[in-house]
Amino acid sequence: MLGPCSPAQEAAMTFSPPTTAPLDALPATPDYDAWPIEVAIQHVSHTPRQVEVRWEDGRVSRYHSIWLRENAADDSTVNPATRERILDLSRLGAWPTVSEARLDDAGALEIVFAPEQRRLRFHPGWLRAHDYANLDTPEAPLVPTTLWKGSERDAPTTLDAHDWLSADDDPLAPDACLESALEAVIGEGLVRLRNLPTDPGSLDAIARRIGPPRTTNFGTLFDVRAKPDPDSNAYTSIALPPHVDLPTREYQPGLQLLHCLENDTVGGDAVMMDGFAVAEALRERHPEHFATLTRVRWCYANTARTTDHVWFDPMIKLDANGHFDEVRIADFLRGPLMAPFEDVEPAYAALMALQRLLREPEFALRFSYAPGDMVIFDNRRLLHARDAFDVGQGGRRWLQGCYLERDEARSRLRMLRRAHRRQCVDALAHG
Amino acid sequence: MLGPCSPAQEAAMTFSPPTTAPLDALPATPDYDAWPIEVAIQHVSHTPRQVEVRWEDGRVSRYHSIWLRENAADDSTVNPATRERILDLSRLGAWPTVSEARLDDAGALEIVFAPEQRRLRFHPGWLRAHDYANLDTPEAPLVPTTLWKGSERDAPTTLDAHDWLSADDDPLAPDACLESALEAVIGEGLVRLRNLPTDPGSLDAIARRIGPPRTTNFGTLFDVRAKPDPDSNAYTSIALPPHVDLPTREYQPGLQLLHCLENDTVGGDAVMMDGFAVAEALRERHPEHFATLTRVRWCYANTARTTDHVWFDPMIKLDANGHFDEVRIADFLRGPLMAPFEDVEPAYAALMALQRLLREPEFALRFSYAPGDMVIFDNRRLLHARDAFDVGQGGRRWLQGCYLERDEARSRLRMLRRAHRRQCVDALAHG
């Protein structure tokens, strides 16, 4: 969790612009965010196509003229009402270049662009935060991914969420519990909240603290309990092997929330494991099987009575940077493999190596649900399983579930961090 | 649109199994689908790991023993209530092999598998439909993609949908209008329906004929009309450049529905173009720029007052088979490019080449909305734009919109085609 101000931000409170002209005289930054000025600009130089900025801490940043021109915040570039871009670069008539570049009296970068001869100013806090020339990883994750094994921990990260529904609705209001929950979900793929209300349907409001639930052919909120005439193995009392939900969908749901309303059954413990950790173990022990599962496209199918979803994808997917993106593991939702003939036996050999790994006890984290508990987990990463449970002695087990997308969690966490930056900017203004 | 029976299916009506044992004595196929027996099996042979099936039309199919074992339809493999797999191959103790394989009296393939010594039967219609060894494209699209230019056509594919909401709710009931609409959306990316009701909110029921709408931070149904305090350029009366919606989301919405309730404004015509056709033109004319736009990951950002969505992706994405998957084109929703320094100038050069193409009149299809019209378009493929419109003379323009996913359309079309197959099977049974 971020503190209200980082040490660099605290230090920035002593920053004074070269003159007394107020920084808020700058044009708005091109978004709704607030960018604390942690370090001031010391010196500016330029060529027609690049501007070099030297900061007071010694860092040197370089920006392309065309990048600067497109990211200006004035009314010729951004619609002031919506903060959305209205500039079309290809209508400028020529590649935008820099005629003049200087540090202005307020500490901002001021540039005159050709061919327009337009004078535009750039906020130093925003420039520093978007210093693309010095970034190791331009797409640094909000929270780093931490792989884990169930054998290394006693329980999921667990938070007391008794005031989850009474928290301030303002998306910029601080909320330590929500922030910690989102960080755990993004970093570890799993968090458990306790002491939530147990009213049926309250999950909708609980979920909307993050974002709107995703409706599927199972509805918006779904009930997980044994029921007659089941349309999914989930709705029986049989054991379920480790799986993700809805790998049959092109857009596999990103987050799953399972909210326990009642549970006095015998058995039926939750079993969760980190699918990325299992995939990493497969890569280490059987690199050829790992490669097969990142390449061969399995068929995921749910040919049900009212819908017919089919999707082809590898069982393990890496993103453009080679990091784990998602797994699609759910034996009971696979249709017939329709791969090139010579891929079929290697694919099944790899599948069985994975199935054997999934049974190793080191990966699984086992815990029970008490009424008022809720887990939020990354459905494209975590595998969940369930022991068979016994409803024969009158025991009842009722979970309600819903789906959200991963990026709703990221958006919500960015809002909470934006709130911290606003606090710092306010502290600077009144410090 | 599929006719009720293909010629091959008609021919199959004369098929007689070798004995009088009924085909419906076979175990259920491993799904809810119906598989007409178009051609009978003539001869079966096997090795331990493969079965060869010779059909009466001369085709030879080969199936791996492990593939057959996993796709059996009996109760040791599939839960009979849910039709979901319960078999875990890795628990069989050894790679499943074939001890015996024969054509049984009902015309089915009967196999005895080791190590289980389990006798299992396979439905010939299902086997023929899943003949992976003879498929050129295992993932053949439901409807082939057809690229188009606005200059080649007068209007979108247009259907009279006056009975859209009075059609039979049964997902297996035939519906020629829905089927044609889905085929146009999947193949061309666009369809226009006319004569729909104009009641505000009726879009929800209209959409649910395909699948459940997707809720976003703009709600489930959104109103497109000029409004005070807009949070998107869409909610102003200014012209909008060609764009997709919500490229800021990891899961960019697949389908967009825009339903016209009122329109007597001057201007504000719809302008749509096939983003895949534009991308194809870029590939032909400027292959280096095309390559850049399939590689460099742009930042898409919507830093709004209550949400903060950011996503990095190429502007043009190809799927694993090298076909167009999606475009993310929306200048007003791009955040600052955060790419490696040396990629920035090539990226902007490619962007401007694309921007110039987007202005060429040959791509755009221009049409007006009448009350009761609705367009359904592939939001990951089609670019939509809008002329500025004039609400000064008291003219009113009110569209309601919502999003669905592409795979809802595919699922719905598969259901309609399943209905055709059922009709064929019924015709065979009573022929």
mmCIF file of C-alpha atoms in Angstrom, chain A residues 21-315:
data_model
loop_
_atom_site.group_PDB
_atom_site.id
_atom_site.type_symbol
_atom_site.label_atom_id
_atom_site.label_comp_id
_atom_site.label_asym_id
_atom_site.label_seq_id
_atom_site.Cartn_x
_atom_site.Cartn_y
_atom_site.Cartn_z
ATOM 1 C CA ALA A 21 4.407 32.638 -10.862
ATOM 2 C CA PRO A 22 2.042 29.925 -9.596
ATOM 3 C CA LEU A 23 2.312 26.425 -11.008
ATOM 4 C CA ASP A 24 -1.434 26.191 -11.296
ATOM 5 C CA ALA A 25 -1.176 28.854 -13.987
ATOM 6 C CA LEU A 26 -0.010 25.967 -16.201
ATOM 7 C CA PRO A 27 -2.525 24.488 -18.582
ATOM 8 C CA ALA A 28 -4.182 21.441 -17.115
ATOM 9 C CA THR A 29 -2.322 18.210 -17.623
ATOM 10 C CA PRO A 30 -3.959 16.184 -20.388
ATOM 11 C CA ASP A 31 -5.956 14.026 -18.000
ATOM 12 C CA TYR A 32 -7.768 14.196 -14.675
ATOM 13 C CA ASP A 33 -4.741 13.099 -12.726
ATOM 14 C CA ALA A 34 -2.525 15.168 -10.424
ATOM 15 C CA TRP A 35 1.224 15.037 -10.890
ATOM 16 C CA PRO A 36 3.305 16.104 -7.898
ATOM 17 C CA ILE A 37 6.446 17.955 -8.856
ATOM 18 C CA GLU A 38 9.076 15.827 -7.179
ATOM 19 C CA VAL A 39 12.102 17.323 -8.932
ATOM 20 C CA ALA A 40 12.401 20.641 -10.780
ATOM 21 C CA ILE A 41 13.776 21.143 -14.265
ATOM 22 C CA GLN A 42 17.227 22.681 -14.238
ATOM 23 C CA HIS A 43 18.046 23.114 -17.908
ATOM 24 C CA VAL A 44 16.456 22.630 -21.338
ATOM 25 C CA SER A 45 18.090 22.229 -24.755
ATOM 26 C CA HIS A 46 16.773 21.063 -28.107
ATOM 27 C CA THR A 47 17.281 20.000 -31.697
ATOM 28 C CA PRO A 48 14.412 20.254 -34.197
ATOM 29 C CA ARG A 49 13.204 16.747 -33.375
ATOM 30 C CA GLN A 50 14.211 16.279 -29.732
ATOM 31 C CA VAL A 51 14.130 18.161 -26.446
ATOM 32 C CA GLU A 52 16.561 17.355 -23.659
ATOM 33 C CA VAL A 53 15.553 18.128 -20.091
ATOM 34 C CA ARG A 54 18.099 18.093 -17.272
ATOM 35 C CA TRP A 55 16.526 17.726 -13.834
ATOM 36 C CA GLU A 56 17.883 19.071 -10.527
ATOM 37 C CA ASP A 57 18.720 15.530 -9.372
ATOM 38 C CA GLY A 58 20.955 15.005 -12.400
ATOM 39 C CA ARG A 59 18.631 12.856 -14.484
ATOM 40 C CA VAL A 60 18.506 13.670 -18.195
ATOM 41 C CA SER A 61 15.268 13.019 -20.091
ATOM 42 C CA ARG A 62 14.751 13.170 -23.836
ATOM 43 C CA TYR A 63 11.432 13.643 -25.610
ATOM 44 C CA HIS A 64 10.667 13.564 -29.312
ATOM 45 C CA SER A 65 9.116 16.715 -30.806
ATOM 46 C CA ILE A 66 6.218 14.730 -32.254
ATOM 47 C CA TRP A 67 5.552 13.004 -28.956
ATOM 48 C CA LEU A 68 5.489 16.328 -27.128
ATOM 49 C CA ARG A 69 3.239 17.929 -29.719
ATOM 50 C CA GLU A 70 0.676 15.130 -29.510
ATOM 51 C CA ASN A 71 0.672 15.176 -25.720
ATOM 52 C CA ALA A 72 0.157 18.886 -25.194
ATOM 53 C CA ALA A 73 -2.719 19.877 -22.916
ATOM 54 C CA ASP A 74 -4.035 22.991 -24.657
ATOM 55 C CA ASP A 75 -7.423 23.412 -26.298
ATOM 56 C CA SER A 76 -6.060 22.779 -29.822
ATOM 57 C CA THR A 77 -4.978 19.301 -28.676
ATOM 58 C CA VAL A 78 -7.463 18.204 -26.034
ATOM 59 C CA ASN A 79 -11.182 18.850 -25.693
ATOM 60 C CA PRO A 80 -11.228 20.749 -22.387
ATOM 61 C CA ALA A 81 -14.590 19.278 -21.371
ATOM 62 C CA THR A 82 -13.755 15.596 -21.895
ATOM 63 C CA ARG A 83 -9.913 15.724 -21.712
ATOM 64 C CA GLU A 84 -9.903 13.565 -24.840
ATOM 65 C CA ARG A 85 -7.583 14.293 -27.744
ATOM 66 C CA ILE A 86 -8.949 16.234 -30.742
ATOM 67 C CA LEU A 87 -5.618 16.680 -32.579
ATOM 68 C CA ASP A 88 -5.005 14.649 -35.744
ATOM 69 C CA LEU A 89 -1.238 14.758 -36.284
ATOM 70 C CA SER A 90 -1.514 14.008 -39.997
ATOM 71 C CA ARG A 91 -3.368 17.305 -40.514
ATOM 72 C CA LEU A 92 -0.488 19.465 -39.260
ATOM 73 C CA GLY A 93 0.994 19.606 -42.741
ATOM 74 C CA ALA A 94 4.478 18.575 -41.663
ATOM 75 C CA TRP A 95 6.277 16.628 -38.974
ATOM 76 C CA PRO A 96 6.115 18.842 -35.890
ATOM 77 C CA THR A 97 9.502 20.248 -34.893
ATOM 78 C CA VAL A 98 10.807 22.482 -32.130
ATOM 79 C CA SER A 99 11.669 26.115 -32.945
ATOM 80 C CA GLU A 100 12.258 27.174 -29.342
ATOM 81 C CA ALA A 101 12.441 25.339 -26.031
ATOM 82 C CA ARG A 102 12.974 26.958 -22.641
ATOM 83 C CA LEU A 103 12.255 26.736 -18.949
ATOM 84 C CA ASP A 104 9.611 29.328 -18.208
ATOM 85 C CA ASP A 105 9.221 31.460 -15.102
ATOM 86 C CA ALA A 106 6.840 28.992 -13.485
ATOM 87 C CA GLY A 107 9.215 26.057 -13.907
ATOM 88 C CA ALA A 108 7.396 24.586 -16.900
ATOM 89 C CA LEU A 109 8.825 23.471 -20.225
ATOM 90 C CA GLU A 110 7.755 25.965 -22.898
ATOM 91 C CA ILE A 111 8.084 24.991 -26.551
ATOM 92 C CA VAL A 112 7.300 26.733 -29.830
ATOM 93 C CA PHE A 113 6.350 24.142 -32.447
ATOM 94 C CA ALA A 114 6.765 24.479 -36.209
ATOM 95 C CA PRO A 115 5.016 24.458 -38.620
ATOM 96 C CA GLU A 116 2.201 25.837 -36.491
ATOM 97 C CA GLN A 117 4.316 28.394 -34.598
ATOM 98 C CA ARG A 118 2.247 27.335 -31.597
ATOM 99 C CA ARG A 119 3.625 28.012 -28.108
ATOM 100 C CA LEU A 120 2.788 25.201 -25.670
ATOM 101 C CA ARG A 121 3.747 24.519 -22.058
ATOM 102 C CA PHE A 122 4.334 21.195 -20.323
ATOM 103 C CA HIS A 123 3.878 20.484 -16.640
ATOM 104 C CA PRO A 124 7.153 19.267 -15.083
ATOM 105 C CA GLY A 125 5.451 16.723 -12.799
ATOM 106 C CA TRP A 126 3.659 15.172 -15.757
ATOM 107 C CA LEU A 127 6.838 15.186 -17.882
ATOM 108 C CA ARG A 128 8.826 13.461 -15.173
ATOM 109 C CA ALA A 129 6.148 10.794 -14.752
ATOM 110 C CA HIS A 130 6.173 10.084 -18.498
ATOM 111 C CA ASP A 131 9.943 9.966 -19.011
ATOM 112 C CA TYR A 132 9.793 7.127 -21.528
ATOM 113 C CA ALA A 133 13.488 7.349 -22.451
ATOM 114 C CA ASN A 134 14.523 6.292 -18.926
ATOM 115 C CA LEU A 135 11.987 3.571 -18.230
ATOM 116 C CA ASP A 136 13.248 0.019 -17.976
ATOM 117 C CA THR A 137 9.725 -1.358 -18.352
ATOM 118 C CA PRO A 138 7.325 1.089 -19.933
ATOM 119 C CA GLU A 139 4.436 -1.141 -18.915
ATOM 120 C CA ALA A 140 5.518 -1.748 -15.329
ATOM 121 C CA PRO A 141 2.741 -3.630 -13.518
ATOM 122 C CA LEU A 142 0.776 -1.786 -10.869
ATOM 123 C CA VAL A 143 1.673 -4.586 -8.474
ATOM 124 C CA PRO A 144 4.387 -7.149 -9.236
ATOM 125 C CA THR A 145 3.282 -10.755 -9.700
ATOM 126 C CA THR A 146 4.296 -13.084 -6.854
ATOM 127 C CA LEU A 147 4.086 -16.823 -7.535
ATOM 128 C CA TRP A 148 3.175 -18.973 -4.532
ATOM 129 C CA LYS A 149 2.620 -22.529 -3.427
ATOM 130 C CA GLY A 150 -0.017 -23.573 -0.925
ATOM 131 C CA SER A 151 2.597 -25.456 1.094
ATOM 132 C CA GLU A 152 4.316 -22.145 1.874
ATOM 133 C CA ARG A 153 1.354 -20.471 3.523
ATOM 134 C CA ASP A 154 -1.376 -21.178 6.032
ATOM 135 C CA ALA A 155 -4.187 -19.187 4.429
ATOM 136 C CA PRO A 156 -4.907 -16.637 1.723
ATOM 137 C CA THR A 157 -4.166 -13.004 2.483
ATOM 138 C CA THR A 158 -7.170 -12.232 4.683
ATOM 139 C CA LEU A 159 -8.711 -8.865 5.501
ATOM 140 C CA ASP A 160 -11.450 -7.710 7.836
ATOM 141 C CA ALA A 161 -14.032 -6.160 5.527
ATOM 142 C CA HIS A 162 -16.828 -5.393 7.979
ATOM 143 C CA ASP A 163 -17.119 -1.813 6.688
ATOM 144 C CA TRP A 164 -16.766 -2.691 2.985
ATOM 145 C CA LEU A 165 -20.299 -1.525 2.197
ATOM 146 C CA SER A 166 -20.299 1.513 4.480
ATOM 147 C CA ALA A 167 -17.163 3.050 2.961
ATOM 148 C CA ASP A 168 -17.263 6.420 1.215
ATOM 149 C CA ASP A 169 -18.638 6.178 -2.343
ATOM 150 C CA ASP A 170 -16.273 8.861 -3.656
ATOM 151 C CA PRO A 171 -13.813 7.006 -5.938
ATOM 152 C CA LEU A 172 -11.069 9.301 -4.633
ATOM 153 C CA ALA A 173 -11.768 8.581 -0.972
ATOM 154 C CA PRO A 174 -9.016 6.552 0.663
ATOM 155 C CA ASP A 175 -9.932 2.964 1.516
ATOM 156 C CA ALA A 176 -7.142 0.923 3.056
ATOM 157 C CA CYS A 177 -9.049 -2.371 2.990
ATOM 158 C CA LEU A 178 -10.050 -2.048 -0.660
ATOM 159 C CA GLU A 179 -6.536 -1.005 -1.610
ATOM 160 C CA SER A 180 -4.949 -3.965 0.179
ATOM 161 C CA ALA A 181 -7.507 -6.316 -1.343
ATOM 162 C CA LEU A 182 -6.784 -5.087 -4.872
ATOM 163 C CA GLU A 183 -3.043 -5.322 -4.328
ATOM 164 C CA ALA A 184 -3.371 -8.928 -3.162
ATOM 165 C CA VAL A 185 -5.634 -9.871 -6.078
ATOM 166 C CA ILE A 186 -3.334 -8.274 -8.646
ATOM 167 C CA GLY A 187 -0.099 -9.514 -7.084
ATOM 168 C CA GLU A 188 -1.029 -12.925 -5.662
ATOM 169 C CA GLY A 189 -4.219 -13.606 -7.581
ATOM 170 C CA LEU A 190 -6.247 -14.187 -4.406
ATOM 171 C CA VAL A 191 -7.600 -12.417 -1.347
ATOM 172 C CA ARG A 192 -10.102 -13.461 1.317
ATOM 173 C CA LEU A 193 -12.395 -10.926 2.950
ATOM 174 C CA ARG A 194 -14.178 -11.709 6.190
ATOM 175 C CA ASN A 195 -17.139 -10.297 8.090
ATOM 176 C CA LEU A 196 -19.119 -9.238 5.071
ATOM 177 C CA PRO A 197 -22.928 -9.262 5.255
ATOM 178 C CA THR A 198 -24.636 -12.523 4.351
ATOM 179 C CA ASP A 199 -27.780 -11.140 2.712
ATOM 180 C CA PRO A 200 -28.543 -12.962 -0.535
ATOM 181 C CA GLY A 201 -27.784 -10.632 -3.426
ATOM 182 C CA SER A 202 -25.504 -8.347 -1.418
ATOM 183 C CA LEU A 203 -22.650 -9.560 -3.616
ATOM 184 C CA ASP A 204 -23.771 -7.139 -6.323
ATOM 185 C CA ALA A 205 -23.083 -4.103 -4.141
ATOM 186 C CA ILE A 206 -19.929 -5.719 -2.752
ATOM 187 C CA ALA A 207 -18.589 -6.233 -6.280
ATOM 188 C CA ARG A 208 -19.495 -2.729 -7.415
ATOM 189 C CA ARG A 209 -16.999 -1.300 -4.953
ATOM 190 C CA ILE A 210 -14.542 -2.513 -7.620
ATOM 191 C CA GLY A 211 -16.604 -2.378 -10.807
ATOM 192 C CA PRO A 212 -19.728 -3.648 -12.539
ATOM 193 C CA PRO A 213 -20.174 -7.457 -12.550
ATOM 194 C CA ARG A 214 -19.988 -9.265 -15.857
ATOM 195 C CA THR A 215 -23.128 -11.074 -16.932
ATOM 196 C CA THR A 216 -22.723 -14.460 -18.614
ATOM 197 C CA ASN A 217 -25.058 -17.250 -19.645
ATOM 198 C CA PHE A 218 -25.050 -18.167 -15.942
ATOM 199 C CA GLY A 219 -26.533 -14.752 -15.099
ATOM 200 C CA THR A 220 -25.017 -11.815 -13.226
ATOM 201 C CA LEU A 221 -24.927 -13.416 -9.783
ATOM 202 C CA PHE A 222 -24.866 -17.183 -9.800
ATOM 203 C CA ASP A 223 -25.691 -19.522 -6.949
ATOM 204 C CA VAL A 224 -23.265 -22.334 -6.245
ATOM 205 C CA ARG A 225 -25.095 -25.088 -4.466
ATOM 206 C CA ALA A 226 -26.214 -28.552 -5.362
ATOM 207 C CA LYS A 227 -29.351 -28.256 -7.419
ATOM 208 C CA PRO A 228 -31.583 -30.565 -9.436
ATOM 209 C CA ASP A 229 -31.063 -30.755 -13.217
ATOM 210 C CA PRO A 230 -27.595 -29.188 -13.094
ATOM 211 C CA ASP A 231 -26.157 -27.553 -16.232
ATOM 212 C CA SER A 232 -22.632 -27.582 -14.859
ATOM 213 C CA ASN A 233 -20.605 -29.910 -12.651
ATOM 214 C CA ALA A 234 -20.272 -26.895 -10.312
ATOM 215 C CA TYR A 235 -23.929 -27.271 -9.437
ATOM 216 C CA THR A 236 -23.568 -30.827 -8.188
ATOM 217 C CA SER A 237 -21.978 -31.982 -4.939
ATOM 218 C CA ILE A 238 -19.218 -33.955 -6.668
ATOM 219 C CA ALA A 239 -15.569 -33.021 -6.312
ATOM 220 C CA LEU A 240 -14.279 -30.642 -8.958
ATOM 221 C CA PRO A 241 -10.711 -30.858 -10.285
ATOM 222 C CA PRO A 242 -8.564 -27.693 -10.371
ATOM 223 C CA HIS A 243 -9.956 -25.425 -13.058
ATOM 224 C CA VAL A 244 -10.666 -21.924 -14.280
ATOM 225 C CA ASP A 245 -14.213 -20.898 -15.140
ATOM 226 C CA LEU A 246 -15.418 -20.258 -18.698
ATOM 227 C CA PRO A 247 -12.271 -21.015 -20.723
ATOM 228 C CA THR A 248 -14.906 -21.575 -23.413
ATOM 229 C CA ARG A 249 -15.196 -17.814 -23.789
ATOM 230 C CA GLU A 250 -12.873 -15.805 -26.014
ATOM 231 C CA TYR A 251 -12.793 -13.369 -23.084
ATOM 232 C CA GLN A 252 -12.273 -15.685 -20.148
ATOM 233 C CA PRO A 253 -13.565 -13.851 -17.050
ATOM 234 C CA GLY A 254 -10.746 -12.072 -15.262
ATOM 235 C CA LEU A 255 -11.888 -12.078 -11.657
ATOM 236 C CA GLN A 256 -14.221 -14.325 -9.778
ATOM 237 C CA LEU A 257 -15.904 -13.441 -6.493
ATOM 238 C CA LEU A 258 -17.342 -16.231 -4.345
ATOM 239 C CA HIS A 259 -19.361 -15.077 -1.367
ATOM 240 C CA CYS A 260 -20.368 -17.555 1.323
ATOM 241 C CA LEU A 261 -23.882 -17.066 2.665
ATOM 242 C CA GLU A 262 -24.348 -20.406 4.417
ATOM 243 C CA ASN A 263 -22.110 -23.362 5.135
ATOM 244 C CA ASP A 264 -22.588 -26.139 7.598
ATOM 245 C CA THR A 265 -21.815 -29.044 5.300
ATOM 246 C CA VAL A 266 -19.219 -31.708 5.902
ATOM 247 C CA GLY A 267 -16.437 -31.433 3.349
ATOM 248 C CA GLY A 268 -16.557 -29.065 0.402
ATOM 249 C CA ASP A 269 -13.431 -27.142 1.425
ATOM 250 C CA ALA A 270 -12.118 -24.632 -1.064
ATOM 251 C CA VAL A 271 -8.922 -25.732 -2.749
ATOM 252 C CA MET A 272 -7.017 -23.073 -4.669
ATOM 253 C CA MET A 273 -3.675 -23.085 -6.395
ATOM 254 C CA ASP A 274 -1.604 -20.613 -8.340
ATOM 255 C CA GLY A 275 -1.831 -21.749 -11.962
ATOM 256 C CA PHE A 276 1.194 -19.630 -12.844
ATOM 257 C CA ALA A 277 3.243 -21.446 -10.180
ATOM 258 C CA VAL A 278 2.106 -24.799 -11.594
ATOM 259 C CA ALA A 279 3.004 -23.636 -15.108
ATOM 260 C CA GLU A 280 6.392 -22.441 -13.873
ATOM 261 C CA ALA A 281 7.022 -25.851 -12.290
ATOM 262 C CA LEU A 282 6.098 -27.509 -15.577
ATOM 263 C CA ARG A 283 8.553 -25.233 -17.403
ATOM 264 C CA GLU A 284 11.350 -26.184 -14.984
ATOM 265 C CA ARG A 285 10.714 -29.925 -14.917
ATOM 266 C CA HIS A 286 9.432 -30.603 -18.445
ATOM 267 C CA PRO A 287 10.368 -27.716 -20.739
ATOM 268 C CA GLU A 288 9.217 -29.629 -23.828
ATOM 269 C CA HIS A 289 5.747 -30.172 -22.359
ATOM 270 C CA PHE A 290 5.605 -26.522 -21.285
ATOM 271 C CA ALA A 291 6.441 -25.446 -24.841
ATOM 272 C CA THR A 292 3.730 -27.742 -26.208
ATOM 273 C CA LEU A 293 1.087 -26.296 -23.902
ATOM 274 C CA THR A 294 1.965 -22.725 -24.886
ATOM 275 C CA ARG A 295 1.629 -23.650 -28.575
ATOM 276 C CA VAL A 296 -1.095 -26.233 -29.216
ATOM 277 C CA ARG A 297 -4.565 -24.738 -29.333
ATOM 278 C CA TRP A 298 -7.029 -26.865 -27.393
ATOM 279 C CA CYS A 299 -10.715 -26.706 -27.974
ATOM 280 C CA TYR A 300 -12.787 -25.437 -25.056
ATOM 281 C CA ALA A 301 -16.457 -26.111 -25.527
ATOM 282 C CA ASN A 302 -19.655 -25.821 -23.604
ATOM 283 C CA THR A 303 -22.359 -27.246 -25.802
ATOM 284 C CA ALA A 304 -25.226 -26.573 -23.452
ATOM 285 C CA ARG A 305 -28.972 -26.541 -23.902
ATOM 286 C CA THR A 306 -29.273 -22.813 -24.600
ATOM 287 C CA THR A 307 -25.768 -21.696 -25.575
ATOM 288 C CA ASP A 308 -22.916 -23.138 -27.588
ATOM 289 C CA HIS A 309 -19.582 -21.576 -26.749
ATOM 290 C CA VAL A 310 -16.415 -22.866 -28.420
ATOM 291 C CA TRP A 311 -12.962 -21.343 -28.235
ATOM 292 C CA PHE A 312 -9.487 -22.486 -29.316
ATOM 293 C CA ASP A 313 -6.460 -21.385 -27.322
ATOM 294 C CA PRO A 314 -3.275 -22.721 -25.761
ATOM 295 C CA MET A 315 -3.537 -24.004 -22.207
#
